[in-house]
PDB file of C-alpha atoms in Angstrom:
ATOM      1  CA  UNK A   1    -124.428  83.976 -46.528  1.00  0.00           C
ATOM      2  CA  UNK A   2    -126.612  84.680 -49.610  1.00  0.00           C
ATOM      3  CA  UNK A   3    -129.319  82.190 -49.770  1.00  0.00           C
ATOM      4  CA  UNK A   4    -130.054  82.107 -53.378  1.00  0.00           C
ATOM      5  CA  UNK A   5    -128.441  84.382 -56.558  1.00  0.00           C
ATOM      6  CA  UNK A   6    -129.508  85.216 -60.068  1.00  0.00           C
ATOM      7  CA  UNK A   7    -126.756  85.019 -62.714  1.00  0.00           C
ATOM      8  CA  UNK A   8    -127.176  87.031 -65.579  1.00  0.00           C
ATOM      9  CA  UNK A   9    -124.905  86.977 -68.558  1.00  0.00           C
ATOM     10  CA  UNK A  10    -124.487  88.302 -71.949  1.00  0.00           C
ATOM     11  CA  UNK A  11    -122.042  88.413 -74.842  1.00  0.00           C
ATOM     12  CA  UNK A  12    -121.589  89.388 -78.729  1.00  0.00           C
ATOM     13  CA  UNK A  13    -119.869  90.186 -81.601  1.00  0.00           C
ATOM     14  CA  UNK A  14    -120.128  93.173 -84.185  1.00  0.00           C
ATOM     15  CA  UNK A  15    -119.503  90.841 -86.625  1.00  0.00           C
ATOM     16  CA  UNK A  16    -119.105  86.834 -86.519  1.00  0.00           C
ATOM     17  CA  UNK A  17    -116.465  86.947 -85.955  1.00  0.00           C
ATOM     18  CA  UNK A  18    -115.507  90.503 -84.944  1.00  0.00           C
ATOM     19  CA  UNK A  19    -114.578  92.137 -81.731  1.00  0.00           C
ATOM     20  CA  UNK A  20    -116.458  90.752 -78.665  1.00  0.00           C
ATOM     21  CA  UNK A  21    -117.012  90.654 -74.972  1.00  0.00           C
ATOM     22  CA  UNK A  22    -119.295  89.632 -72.543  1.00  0.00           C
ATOM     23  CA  UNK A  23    -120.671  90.364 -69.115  1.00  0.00           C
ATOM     24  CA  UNK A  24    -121.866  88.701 -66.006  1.00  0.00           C
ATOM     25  CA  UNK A  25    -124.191  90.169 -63.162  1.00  0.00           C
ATOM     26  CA  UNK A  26    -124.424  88.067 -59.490  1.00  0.00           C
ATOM     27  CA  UNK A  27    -127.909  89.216 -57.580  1.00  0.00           C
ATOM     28  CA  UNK A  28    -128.924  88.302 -54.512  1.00  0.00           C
ATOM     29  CA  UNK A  29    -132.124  86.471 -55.825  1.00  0.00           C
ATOM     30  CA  UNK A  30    -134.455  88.176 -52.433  1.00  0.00           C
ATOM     31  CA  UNK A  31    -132.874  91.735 -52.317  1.00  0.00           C
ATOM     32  CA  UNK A  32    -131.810  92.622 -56.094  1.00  0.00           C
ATOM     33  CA  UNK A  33    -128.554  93.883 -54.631  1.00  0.00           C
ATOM     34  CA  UNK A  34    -125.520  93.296 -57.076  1.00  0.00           C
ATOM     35  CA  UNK A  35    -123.112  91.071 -55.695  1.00  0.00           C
ATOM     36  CA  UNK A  36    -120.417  90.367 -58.168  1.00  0.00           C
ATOM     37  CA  UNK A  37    -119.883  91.553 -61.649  1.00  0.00           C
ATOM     38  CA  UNK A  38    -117.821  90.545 -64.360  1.00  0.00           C
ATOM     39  CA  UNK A  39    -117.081  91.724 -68.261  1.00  0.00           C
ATOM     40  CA  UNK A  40    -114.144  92.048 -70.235  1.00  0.00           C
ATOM     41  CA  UNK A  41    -113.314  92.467 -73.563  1.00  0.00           C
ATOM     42  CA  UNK A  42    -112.220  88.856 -75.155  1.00  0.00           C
ATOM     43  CA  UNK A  43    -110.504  90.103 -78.820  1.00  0.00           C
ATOM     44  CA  UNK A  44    -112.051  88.898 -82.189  1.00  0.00           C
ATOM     45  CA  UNK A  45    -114.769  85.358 -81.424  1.00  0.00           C
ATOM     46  CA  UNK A  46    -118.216  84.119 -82.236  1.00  0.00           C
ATOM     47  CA  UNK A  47    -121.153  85.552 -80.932  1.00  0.00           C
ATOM     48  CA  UNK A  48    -121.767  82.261 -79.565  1.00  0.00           C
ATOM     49  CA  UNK A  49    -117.819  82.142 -77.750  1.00  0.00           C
ATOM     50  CA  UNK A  50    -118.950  85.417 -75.912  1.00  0.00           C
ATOM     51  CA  UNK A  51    -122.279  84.366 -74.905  1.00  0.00           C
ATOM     52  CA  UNK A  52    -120.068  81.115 -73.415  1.00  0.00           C
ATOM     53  CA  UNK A  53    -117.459  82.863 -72.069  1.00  0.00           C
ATOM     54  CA  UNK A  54    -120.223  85.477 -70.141  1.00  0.00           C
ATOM     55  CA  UNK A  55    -121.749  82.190 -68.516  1.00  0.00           C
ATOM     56  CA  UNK A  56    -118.379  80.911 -67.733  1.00  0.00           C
ATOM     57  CA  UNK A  57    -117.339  83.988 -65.778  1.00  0.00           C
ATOM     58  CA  UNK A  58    -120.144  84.627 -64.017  1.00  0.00           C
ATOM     59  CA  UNK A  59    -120.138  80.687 -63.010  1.00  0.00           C
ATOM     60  CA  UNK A  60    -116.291  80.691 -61.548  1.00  0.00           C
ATOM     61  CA  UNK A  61    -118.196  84.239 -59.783  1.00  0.00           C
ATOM     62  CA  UNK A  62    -120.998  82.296 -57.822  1.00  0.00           C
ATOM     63  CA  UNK A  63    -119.125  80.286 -55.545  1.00  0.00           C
ATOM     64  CA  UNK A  64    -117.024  83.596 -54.608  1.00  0.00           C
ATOM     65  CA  UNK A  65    -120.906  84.922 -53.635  1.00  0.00           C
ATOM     66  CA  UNK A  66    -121.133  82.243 -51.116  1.00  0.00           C
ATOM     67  CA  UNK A  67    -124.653  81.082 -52.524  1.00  0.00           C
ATOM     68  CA  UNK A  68    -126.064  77.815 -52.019  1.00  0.00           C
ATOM     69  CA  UNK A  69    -128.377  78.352 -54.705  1.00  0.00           C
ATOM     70  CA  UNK A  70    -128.999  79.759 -57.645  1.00  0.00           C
ATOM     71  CA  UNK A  71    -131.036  80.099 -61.344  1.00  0.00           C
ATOM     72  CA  UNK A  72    -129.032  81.775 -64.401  1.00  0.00           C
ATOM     73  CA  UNK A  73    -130.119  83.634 -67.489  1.00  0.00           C
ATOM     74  CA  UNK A  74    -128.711  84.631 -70.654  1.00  0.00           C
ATOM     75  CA  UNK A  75    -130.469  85.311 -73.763  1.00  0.00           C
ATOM     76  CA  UNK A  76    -128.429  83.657 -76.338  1.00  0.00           C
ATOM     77  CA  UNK A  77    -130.380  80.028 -77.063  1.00  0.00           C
ATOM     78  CA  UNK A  78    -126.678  78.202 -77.479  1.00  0.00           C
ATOM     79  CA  UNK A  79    -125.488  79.204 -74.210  1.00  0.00           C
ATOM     80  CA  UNK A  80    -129.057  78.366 -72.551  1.00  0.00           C
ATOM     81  CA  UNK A  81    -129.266  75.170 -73.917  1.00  0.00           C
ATOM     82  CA  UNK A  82    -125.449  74.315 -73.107  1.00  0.00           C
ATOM     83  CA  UNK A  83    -126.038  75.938 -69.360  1.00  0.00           C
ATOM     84  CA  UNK A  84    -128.744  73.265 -69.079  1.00  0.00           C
ATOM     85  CA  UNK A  85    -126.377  70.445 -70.102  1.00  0.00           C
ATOM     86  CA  UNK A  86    -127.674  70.164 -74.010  1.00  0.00           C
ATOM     87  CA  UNK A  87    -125.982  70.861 -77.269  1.00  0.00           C
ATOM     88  CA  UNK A  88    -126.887  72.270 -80.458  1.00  0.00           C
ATOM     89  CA  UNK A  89    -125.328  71.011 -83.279  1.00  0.00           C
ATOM     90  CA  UNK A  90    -124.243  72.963 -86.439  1.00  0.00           C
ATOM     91  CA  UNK A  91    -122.483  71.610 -89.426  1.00  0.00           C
ATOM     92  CA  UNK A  92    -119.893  74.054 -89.646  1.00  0.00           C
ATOM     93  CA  UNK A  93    -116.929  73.364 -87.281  1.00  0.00           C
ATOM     94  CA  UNK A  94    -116.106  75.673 -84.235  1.00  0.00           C
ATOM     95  CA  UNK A  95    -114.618  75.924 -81.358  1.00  0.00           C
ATOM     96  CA  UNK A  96    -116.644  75.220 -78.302  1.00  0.00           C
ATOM     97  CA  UNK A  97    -115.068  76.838 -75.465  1.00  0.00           C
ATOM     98  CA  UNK A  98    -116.151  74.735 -73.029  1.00  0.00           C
ATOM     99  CA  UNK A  99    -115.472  71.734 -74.547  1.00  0.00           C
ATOM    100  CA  UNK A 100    -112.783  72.376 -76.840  1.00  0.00           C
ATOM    101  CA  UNK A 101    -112.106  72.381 -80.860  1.00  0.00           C
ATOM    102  CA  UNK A 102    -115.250  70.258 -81.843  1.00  0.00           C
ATOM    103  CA  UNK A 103    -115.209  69.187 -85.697  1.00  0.00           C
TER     104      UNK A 103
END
């Protein structure tokens, strides 16, 4: 059993909206070894819904690793924030897809 794991994740858009996808990267936090990847292509979102939707995926991926624990990264400052059980606000509505059609 893996020990500890690194999550890495990523999304965007060309465009905001405009065609996006994201990926996900497991590593075994001693070795560096890849254990799990994950990316897809998600259709027309936010820059923010792929950054989400990245974190997401490589989340539901970590348990699959058999880890006991584990740090994450992404880059985008929305999806770090949420990861770490915050929220930014914005005055524009979206939808938050971990939490559903926020207005």
């Amino acid at each position: 059993m893996t020990e500890r794991v690194i999550l890495e994740a990523d999304g965007g858009s060309r465009g905001n909206p405009g065609p996006a996808s994201y990926g996900a990267l497991i590593r075994d936090a001693d070795t560096g070894a890849v254990i799990a990847e994950r990316g897809e292509t998600i259709g027309v979102a936010t820059n923010n819904v792929a950054e989400y939707s990245g974190l997401i995926a490589g989340l539901e991926a970590v348990p699959r690793a058999h880890s006991r624990r584990g740090s994450r990264g992404a880059d985008g400052l929305r999806a770090r924030h949420r990861a770490a059980g915050g929220s930014l606000e914005d005055q524009a509505p979206r939808h938050d897809p971990v939490g559903g059609d926020r207005t």
